[in-house]
Short mmCIF file of C-alpha atoms in Angstrom, two decimals:
data_model
loop_
_atom_site.label_atom_id
_atom_site.label_comp_id
_atom_site.label_asym_id
_atom_site.label_seq_id
_atom_site.Cartn_x
_atom_site.Cartn_y
_atom_site.Cartn_z
CA MET A 1 23.05 -52.08 28.45
CA LYS A 2 23.12 -55.00 25.91
CA LEU A 3 20.29 -54.92 23.47
CA ARG A 4 18.57 -58.21 22.47
CA PRO A 5 19.19 -59.13 18.78
CA GLY A 6 15.54 -58.48 17.78
CA VAL A 7 15.47 -55.02 19.21
CA PHE A 8 18.85 -54.08 17.73
CA ALA A 9 17.39 -55.18 14.36
CA LEU A 10 14.33 -53.06 14.64
CA LEU A 11 16.33 -49.98 15.61
CA THR A 12 18.65 -50.49 12.71
CA LEU A 13 15.69 -50.74 10.27
CA ALA A 14 14.07 -47.57 11.75
CA LEU A 15 17.29 -45.65 11.44
CA PHE A 16 17.49 -46.77 7.73
CA CYS A 17 13.93 -45.70 6.91
CA LEU A 18 14.46 -42.32 8.64
CA SER A 19 17.63 -41.82 6.42
CA CYS A 20 15.37 -42.41 3.40
CA LEU A 21 12.81 -39.81 4.25
CA PRO A 22 12.92 -36.23 2.72
CA GLN A 23 14.63 -33.62 4.57
CA ASN A 24 12.74 -31.96 7.33
CA ALA A 25 10.83 -28.83 6.19
CA ASN A 26 13.07 -26.73 8.38
CA ASN A 27 16.18 -27.90 6.53
CA ALA A 28 14.62 -27.93 2.94
CA PRO A 29 16.09 -25.41 0.55
CA ALA A 30 14.17 -22.26 0.35
CA ASP A 31 12.50 -21.14 -2.98
CA HIS A 32 14.86 -18.98 -4.86
CA TRP A 33 13.12 -15.78 -5.95
CA VAL A 34 14.82 -13.31 -8.27
CA GLY A 35 13.54 -9.92 -9.26
CA THR A 36 12.64 -9.67 -13.03
CA TRP A 37 11.07 -6.16 -12.94
CA ALA A 38 10.85 -3.29 -10.62
CA ALA A 39 10.14 0.40 -10.44
CA ALA A 40 11.20 2.80 -7.81
CA PRO A 41 8.18 4.29 -5.87
CA ILE A 42 7.68 7.91 -5.00
CA PRO A 43 4.90 9.72 -3.32
CA MET A 44 2.11 11.70 -5.00
CA PRO A 45 -0.20 13.87 -2.96
CA ASN A 46 -3.90 13.31 -3.92
CA THR A 47 -4.69 16.94 -3.62
CA GLU A 48 -7.45 16.78 -6.33
CA GLY A 49 -9.09 13.67 -4.68
CA ILE A 50 -8.95 11.73 -8.06
CA PHE A 51 -7.48 8.62 -6.51
CA GLY A 52 -9.88 6.71 -4.13
CA ALA A 53 -12.98 8.66 -5.28
CA ALA A 54 -14.63 5.70 -6.93
CA ASP A 55 -14.11 2.00 -7.53
CA THR A 56 -11.36 1.56 -10.05
CA THR A 57 -9.44 -1.09 -11.77
CA TYR A 58 -5.97 -0.48 -12.80
CA ARG A 59 -4.37 -2.54 -15.66
CA GLU A 60 -0.72 -1.89 -15.62
CA ILE A 61 1.63 -3.21 -18.27
CA VAL A 62 5.28 -3.98 -17.65
CA HIS A 63 8.14 -5.64 -19.49
CA ILE A 64 10.13 -8.23 -17.62
CA SER A 65 13.71 -9.33 -18.13
CA LEU A 66 14.24 -12.90 -16.51
CA GLY A 67 11.58 -15.58 -17.21
CA GLY A 68 10.43 -18.21 -14.89
CA PRO A 69 7.78 -20.88 -14.17
CA ARG A 70 6.11 -19.08 -11.21
CA LEU A 71 5.85 -15.45 -10.15
CA ARG A 72 4.80 -13.14 -7.47
CA ILE A 73 4.09 -9.38 -7.33
CA VAL A 74 5.00 -6.71 -4.95
CA LEU A 75 2.50 -4.02 -4.12
CA SER A 76 3.44 -0.76 -2.22
CA ASN A 77 1.72 1.62 0.12
CA GLU A 78 5.05 2.91 1.33
CA PHE A 79 4.25 6.51 0.79
CA GLY A 80 0.46 6.33 1.61
CA LEU A 81 -0.84 8.11 4.50
CA ASP A 82 -3.93 5.76 4.93
CA PRO A 83 -4.42 2.09 4.56
CA LEU A 84 -4.72 0.80 1.08
CA THR A 85 -7.27 -1.98 0.32
CA ILE A 86 -6.79 -4.04 -2.91
CA ASN A 87 -10.01 -6.17 -3.36
CA ALA A 88 -8.71 -8.28 -6.17
CA ALA A 89 -5.59 -8.81 -8.39
CA SER A 90 -4.77 -10.70 -11.39
CA ILE A 91 -1.85 -11.33 -13.74
CA ALA A 92 -1.96 -12.12 -17.45
CA LEU A 93 -0.25 -11.79 -20.78
CA PRO A 94 -1.47 -8.65 -22.64
CA SER A 95 -2.95 -8.56 -26.04
CA THR A 96 -3.53 -5.21 -27.70
CA GLY A 97 -4.17 -1.97 -25.77
CA SER A 98 -6.12 -2.85 -22.54
CA ALA A 99 -6.95 -6.36 -23.76
CA ILE A 100 -5.38 -9.58 -22.19
CA ASP A 101 -5.19 -13.05 -23.30
CA PRO A 102 -7.91 -14.62 -21.06
CA THR A 103 -6.45 -18.10 -21.18
CA SER A 104 -3.35 -16.76 -19.33
CA ALA A 105 -5.33 -14.66 -16.70
CA THR A 106 -4.34 -15.96 -13.29
CA PRO A 107 -5.90 -14.67 -10.03
CA LEU A 108 -3.48 -13.60 -7.26
CA THR A 109 -3.97 -14.03 -3.52
CA PHE A 110 -2.36 -12.67 -0.46
CA GLY A 111 -2.12 -15.33 2.34
CA GLY A 112 -4.62 -17.29 0.48
CA ARG A 113 -7.16 -14.56 0.29
CA PRO A 114 -8.12 -12.47 -2.82
CA SER A 115 -7.91 -9.18 -1.03
CA ILE A 116 -5.63 -7.36 1.30
CA THR A 117 -5.30 -4.13 3.22
CA ILE A 118 -1.73 -2.65 3.19
CA PRO A 119 -0.96 -0.50 6.15
CA ALA A 120 0.34 3.13 5.55
CA GLY A 121 4.11 2.85 4.98
CA ALA A 122 4.11 -0.82 4.09
CA LEU A 123 4.33 -3.23 1.09
CA VAL A 124 2.91 -6.66 0.52
CA VAL A 125 4.19 -9.73 -1.60
CA SER A 126 1.56 -11.89 -3.21
CA ASP A 127 1.29 -15.57 -2.95
CA PRO A 128 3.27 -17.46 -5.73
CA ALA A 129 1.28 -17.91 -8.90
CA ASN A 130 1.71 -20.57 -11.62
CA LEU A 131 2.18 -18.57 -14.76
CA LYS A 132 5.16 -19.39 -16.94
CA LEU A 133 6.84 -16.29 -18.21
CA ALA A 134 9.32 -16.12 -21.11
CA PRO A 135 12.18 -13.78 -20.94
CA PHE A 136 11.19 -10.26 -22.03
CA ALA A 137 7.46 -10.98 -21.79
CA ASP A 138 5.13 -8.01 -21.50
CA VAL A 139 2.91 -8.66 -18.40
CA THR A 140 -0.39 -7.13 -17.39
CA VAL A 141 -1.21 -6.66 -13.74
CA SER A 142 -4.88 -5.77 -12.98
CA LEU A 143 -5.78 -4.40 -9.51
CA PHE A 144 -9.24 -3.61 -8.18
CA VAL A 145 -8.98 -0.63 -5.80
CA PRO A 146 -12.34 0.16 -4.16
CA ALA A 147 -13.29 3.73 -3.17
CA GLN A 148 -11.44 4.70 -0.05
CA PRO A 149 -9.45 7.64 1.61
CA MET A 150 -6.16 8.33 -0.09
CA ARG A 151 -4.46 11.42 0.89
CA GLN A 152 -1.29 10.43 -0.92
CA ILE A 153 -0.44 7.44 -3.19
CA THR A 154 2.65 5.41 -3.92
CA HIS A 155 3.55 5.14 -7.59
CA HIS A 156 6.37 5.46 -10.13
CA SER A 157 5.70 8.45 -11.98
CA TYR A 158 7.45 8.06 -15.25
CA ALA A 159 6.54 4.63 -16.59
CA ASP A 160 7.38 5.31 -20.38
CA GLN A 161 4.67 2.73 -20.88
CA THR A 162 0.96 3.02 -21.45
CA SER A 163 -1.31 1.33 -18.84
CA TYR A 164 -5.07 1.77 -18.25
CA THR A 165 -7.80 2.30 -15.77
CA ALA A 166 -11.52 1.69 -15.90
CA PRO A 167 -14.52 2.11 -13.45
CA GLY A 168 -15.60 -0.61 -11.08
CA ASN A 169 -14.26 -4.20 -10.68
CA VAL A 170 -13.30 -5.39 -14.11
CA VAL A 171 -10.08 -7.27 -13.24
CA SER A 172 -11.36 -10.32 -15.12
CA ALA A 173 -12.54 -8.44 -18.22
CA LYS A 174 -10.79 -9.37 -21.47
CA VAL A 175 -10.79 -5.84 -22.62
CA PHE A 176 -11.63 -2.43 -20.93
CA GLU A 177 -14.64 -0.45 -22.42
CA SER A 178 -13.46 3.19 -22.94
CA PRO A 179 -10.45 2.87 -20.82
CA THR A 180 -8.50 5.87 -19.55
CA LYS A 181 -4.86 5.75 -20.40
CA ILE A 182 -2.09 6.48 -17.84
CA ALA A 183 1.53 6.72 -17.96
CA ASN A 184 2.62 5.92 -14.37
CA TRP A 185 2.56 2.70 -12.28
CA PRO A 186 0.39 3.14 -9.25
CA PHE A 187 0.82 0.67 -6.36
CA LEU A 188 2.82 -1.87 -8.37
CA LYS A 189 6.42 -2.07 -7.22
CA GLY A 190 7.95 -5.33 -8.58
CA ILE A 191 7.61 -8.80 -10.11
CA ASP A 192 9.75 -11.68 -8.92
CA VAL A 193 10.12 -15.09 -10.69
CA MET A 194 11.16 -18.32 -9.19
CA ALA A 195 14.52 -19.32 -10.66
CA ASP A 196 17.39 -21.77 -10.14
CA SER A 197 19.98 -21.14 -7.53
CA LYS A 198 22.53 -19.57 -9.93
CA ALA A 199 20.05 -16.77 -11.05
CA ALA A 200 20.41 -13.24 -9.57
CA SER A 201 19.34 -9.76 -10.40
CA ILE A 202 21.20 -6.61 -11.24
CA VAL A 203 19.90 -3.31 -9.84
CA ALA A 204 20.37 -0.33 -12.06
CA PHE A 205 20.22 2.66 -9.57
CA GLY A 206 20.00 6.18 -10.77
CA ASP A 207 18.11 9.16 -12.02
CA SER A 208 16.21 10.06 -15.35
CA ILE A 209 18.94 8.67 -17.52
CA THR A 210 18.53 5.33 -15.97
CA ASP A 211 14.73 5.73 -15.90
CA GLY A 212 14.93 6.21 -19.67
CA VAL A 213 13.60 9.71 -19.98
CA LEU A 214 12.98 10.72 -23.70
CA SER A 215 13.25 7.00 -24.84
CA THR A 216 10.51 6.00 -27.10
CA ARG A 217 7.33 5.16 -25.22
CA ASN A 218 6.25 1.53 -25.20
CA ALA A 219 9.41 0.41 -26.92
CA ASN A 220 11.43 -0.68 -23.88
CA ALA A 221 14.49 1.31 -25.15
CA ARG A 222 16.05 2.40 -21.77
CA TRP A 223 19.66 1.45 -21.23
CA PRO A 224 18.73 -1.21 -18.58
CA ASP A 225 16.31 -2.82 -21.12
CA ASP A 226 19.14 -3.08 -23.70
CA LEU A 227 21.47 -4.44 -21.07
CA ALA A 228 18.91 -7.28 -20.17
CA ARG A 229 18.74 -8.26 -23.89
CA ARG A 230 22.44 -8.49 -24.14
CA LEU A 231 22.64 -10.60 -20.85
CA GLN A 232 19.98 -12.98 -22.08
CA ALA A 233 21.84 -13.50 -25.41
CA ASN A 234 24.98 -14.43 -23.56
CA LYS A 235 25.11 -18.05 -22.26
CA LYS A 236 27.16 -17.03 -19.26
CA THR A 237 24.70 -14.20 -18.18
CA GLU A 238 21.40 -15.54 -19.24
CA ASN A 239 20.23 -16.12 -15.78
CA LEU A 240 20.40 -12.51 -14.67
CA GLY A 241 17.38 -10.13 -14.32
CA VAL A 242 17.74 -6.40 -14.56
CA LEU A 243 15.82 -4.11 -12.18
CA ASN A 244 15.38 -0.41 -13.18
CA GLN A 245 15.39 1.73 -10.02
CA GLY A 246 15.92 5.09 -11.71
CA ILE A 247 13.80 8.11 -10.70
CA GLY A 248 13.89 11.13 -12.91
CA GLY A 249 15.15 14.23 -10.94
CA ASN A 250 16.69 12.08 -8.16
CA ARG A 251 19.63 13.16 -6.19
CA ILE A 252 22.18 11.64 -3.93
CA LEU A 253 22.03 14.25 -1.01
CA HIS A 254 18.65 16.09 -1.25
CA ASP A 255 15.20 15.08 -1.71
CA GLY A 256 13.58 16.17 -4.90
CA THR A 257 11.67 13.79 -7.18
CA GLY A 258 11.35 11.15 -4.53
CA PRO A 259 13.63 10.57 -1.55
CA ASN A 260 17.33 11.12 -1.93
CA ALA A 261 19.49 8.22 -2.96
CA LEU A 262 20.79 7.60 0.54
CA ALA A 263 17.34 7.46 2.04
CA ARG A 264 15.76 5.21 -0.57
CA PHE A 265 18.74 2.73 -1.00
CA ASP A 266 17.50 0.14 1.47
CA ARG A 267 14.04 0.06 -0.24
CA ASP A 268 15.13 0.14 -3.84
CA VAL A 269 18.47 -1.91 -3.65
CA LEU A 270 18.87 -4.03 -0.63
CA ALA A 271 15.27 -5.25 -0.33
CA GLN A 272 15.18 -6.47 -3.91
CA ALA A 273 14.87 -10.27 -4.51
CA GLY A 274 18.08 -11.97 -5.43
CA VAL A 275 20.23 -8.87 -5.96
CA LYS A 276 23.85 -9.63 -6.62
CA TYR A 277 25.06 -6.71 -8.62
CA LEU A 278 24.62 -2.96 -8.40
CA ILE A 279 25.19 -0.31 -11.04
CA ILE A 280 25.10 3.28 -9.65
CA MET A 281 24.83 6.12 -11.99
CA GLU A 282 23.66 9.31 -10.03
CA SER A 283 24.64 12.80 -8.97
CA ILE A 284 24.28 14.88 -12.16
CA ASN A 285 21.11 16.47 -10.61
CA ASP A 286 22.98 17.29 -7.45
CA ILE A 287 25.67 18.94 -9.74
CA GLY A 288 23.28 20.60 -12.06
CA HIS A 289 21.16 22.22 -9.35
CA ALA A 290 24.10 23.27 -7.23
CA GLN A 291 25.77 24.97 -10.18
CA ASP A 292 22.70 26.09 -12.10
CA PRO A 293 23.81 29.45 -13.83
CA VAL A 294 20.32 30.75 -13.34
CA ASN A 295 18.90 29.40 -10.04
CA PRO A 296 21.43 27.43 -7.95
CA PHE A 297 19.97 25.69 -4.92
CA ASP A 298 20.86 22.89 -2.43
CA VAL A 299 24.54 23.80 -3.12
CA VAL A 300 26.88 20.94 -2.17
CA PRO A 301 30.63 20.59 -2.60
CA VAL A 302 31.67 17.73 -4.81
CA GLU A 303 33.47 16.05 -1.85
CA ASP A 304 30.08 15.57 -0.27
CA ILE A 305 28.73 13.99 -3.46
CA ILE A 306 31.67 11.51 -3.57
CA VAL A 307 31.26 10.64 -0.01
CA GLY A 308 27.59 9.94 -0.55
CA LEU A 309 28.44 7.58 -3.54
CA GLY A 310 30.96 5.79 -1.27
CA GLN A 311 28.40 5.31 1.40
CA LEU A 312 26.10 3.59 -1.15
CA ALA A 313 28.98 1.30 -2.10
CA THR A 314 29.68 0.50 1.49
CA ARG A 315 26.10 -0.36 2.33
CA ALA A 316 25.79 -2.73 -0.66
CA HIS A 317 29.11 -4.36 0.12
CA THR A 318 27.86 -5.09 3.66
CA HIS A 319 25.10 -7.25 1.89
CA GLY A 320 27.53 -9.02 -0.33
CA ILE A 321 26.53 -7.09 -3.52
CA LYS A 322 29.20 -6.22 -6.01
CA VAL A 323 29.06 -2.35 -6.90
CA TYR A 324 30.01 -0.92 -10.27
CA GLY A 325 30.23 2.78 -10.70
CA ALA A 326 28.90 4.29 -13.94
CA THR A 327 30.51 7.51 -15.08
CA LEU A 328 28.32 10.51 -15.65
CA THR A 329 27.49 11.19 -19.24
CA PRO A 330 28.37 14.59 -20.74
CA TYR A 331 25.92 17.34 -20.17
CA VAL A 332 27.46 20.65 -21.44
CA GLY A 333 24.59 22.38 -23.37
CA ALA A 334 21.93 21.14 -20.87
CA LYS A 335 19.70 23.84 -19.28
CA TYR A 336 21.51 23.53 -15.86
CA ALA A 337 25.03 23.14 -17.21
CA SER A 338 27.84 25.44 -16.24
CA PRO A 339 31.65 25.41 -16.23
CA ALA A 340 31.73 24.93 -12.46
CA GLY A 341 29.24 22.01 -12.80
CA GLU A 342 31.43 20.47 -15.45
CA ALA A 343 34.33 20.65 -13.21
CA MET A 344 32.36 18.72 -10.62
CA ARG A 345 31.24 16.28 -13.09
CA GLN A 346 34.79 15.56 -14.13
CA ALA A 347 35.90 15.16 -10.46
CA VAL A 348 33.02 12.73 -9.74
CA ASN A 349 34.07 10.64 -12.83
CA LYS A 350 37.77 10.71 -11.83
CA TRP A 351 36.75 9.28 -8.45
CA ILE A 352 34.71 6.58 -10.15
CA ARG A 353 37.56 5.60 -12.34
CA THR A 354 40.32 5.52 -9.66
CA THR A 355 38.57 4.56 -6.25
CA ASP A 356 39.11 1.21 -4.60
CA GLN A 357 35.55 1.54 -2.98
CA LEU A 358 34.02 0.10 -6.20
CA ASP A 359 34.24 -3.31 -7.78
CA GLY A 360 34.59 -2.01 -11.16
CA VAL A 361 33.75 0.84 -13.67
CA ILE A 362 31.31 1.23 -16.46
CA ASP A 363 32.51 4.18 -18.57
CA PHE A 364 29.31 5.74 -20.06
CA ASP A 365 31.07 9.09 -20.28
CA LYS A 366 33.53 7.70 -22.62
CA ALA A 367 30.97 5.70 -24.61
CA THR A 368 28.64 8.57 -25.35
CA GLN A 369 30.89 11.72 -25.61
CA ASP A 370 31.62 13.50 -28.74
CA PRO A 371 35.17 12.52 -29.85
CA VAL A 372 35.85 16.17 -30.82
CA HIS A 373 34.24 17.81 -27.98
CA PRO A 374 34.18 15.18 -25.12
CA SER A 375 32.24 17.44 -22.72
CA VAL A 376 29.16 17.16 -24.88
CA LEU A 377 27.03 14.12 -25.99
CA ALA A 378 27.89 12.70 -29.31
CA PRO A 379 25.09 13.74 -31.93
CA ALA A 380 24.34 9.99 -32.38
CA ALA A 381 23.55 9.57 -28.63
CA ASP A 382 21.85 13.04 -27.93
CA SER A 383 18.13 13.28 -27.69
CA GLY A 384 18.54 16.95 -28.35
CA ASP A 385 18.37 18.27 -24.81
CA HIS A 386 22.21 17.70 -24.37
CA LEU A 387 21.39 15.75 -21.23
CA HIS A 388 19.33 12.60 -21.98
CA PRO A 389 20.27 10.22 -24.68
CA ALA A 390 18.01 9.16 -27.44
CA ASP A 391 17.14 5.49 -28.02
CA ALA A 392 20.34 5.21 -29.97
CA GLY A 393 22.37 6.68 -27.11
CA TYR A 394 20.80 4.34 -24.53
CA LYS A 395 21.78 1.46 -26.68
CA ILE A 396 25.39 2.74 -26.93
CA MET A 397 25.43 2.83 -23.16
CA ALA A 398 24.25 -0.65 -22.76
CA ASP A 399 26.61 -1.90 -25.55
CA SER A 400 29.49 -0.44 -23.81
CA ILE A 401 29.16 -2.61 -20.78
CA ASP A 402 31.65 -5.46 -20.22
CA LEU A 403 29.42 -8.47 -19.50
CA SER A 404 32.15 -10.19 -17.77
CA LEU A 405 31.54 -7.95 -14.86
CA PHE A 406 28.48 -10.15 -14.15
CA THR A 407 30.35 -13.44 -14.16
CA LYS A 408 32.41 -12.64 -11.12
#
């Protein structure tokens, strides 16, 4: 069919106008969210009925890694046995103690509403909030949790950071009157920031040595904290956040403090926002308990531990995540150390250094060992228990990491 000249001109004009319109919302690029802070949750039975007995506001302080112009928080009831109601939430920059900077206080919503009920076993993500965060900002998240049944709560037990609670709904208060100090992070699981498309996160996955046990409280002196500072100071890696997913006492193959590593992997690694790299440092508790000279339990052969580590790498690779194995630091002299356990540690480290299942190696063992007695921590690294590093030891670990691993 031949179009009349006037009709043809109109069609041409219409097509030109359509080409000038913005992309259809269905084709528009999605917001790019990247994790800047996280803590691995574990269950805590509420046997004494302390939690949920009265209206309570939690004011939890965390230290982020990557900055950004907008943020959102993640709240968890993944180990709860009852629905969890949060009636108000806010985020702000902290001042001193429980005090906040009121000019930065920003209410948080969930689907446009100030409150939300989280089903047992679930988590929720808040709506985006406009609060510009600088790298390494301390951030205060305030949650008003009304009285309700709580047979078990979800929290991160070892915060190494002082937070606060107060009676009633005081989410908006500049400072708490007579607050109670706490050293865990109840219900709060993560903070994401909006970032450019090149930004990504690194998950540090492990046990107490990654969690930062025996580092100085409120000093952010864990090795993932030190790594984040090095990344930010390097132009090629300044767009990377670090998520600490260590749990003190955690193991690869058996539940202990929290679910075993294989069971929690999807929750604590694959579900994180913008994760591109993974550092795995875990299994010293599998080894220590299996070969404890006084009370061995959950005995496993080293071959099973290695298979478990390989499974973690395989699952990460399935999601396009690069995996770096961190060798186990020396532990001779620790309470559960033994010659048989040391042989297992050496076997795990040999596998980490030689396997083709990993994308690279971070040799924490070499970095922290005593040059004269390589099976023990160097005095400069040791906290005194011959298992956990001191602040200086955690820094030695972070300083030993080749940052080029995170430019590939």
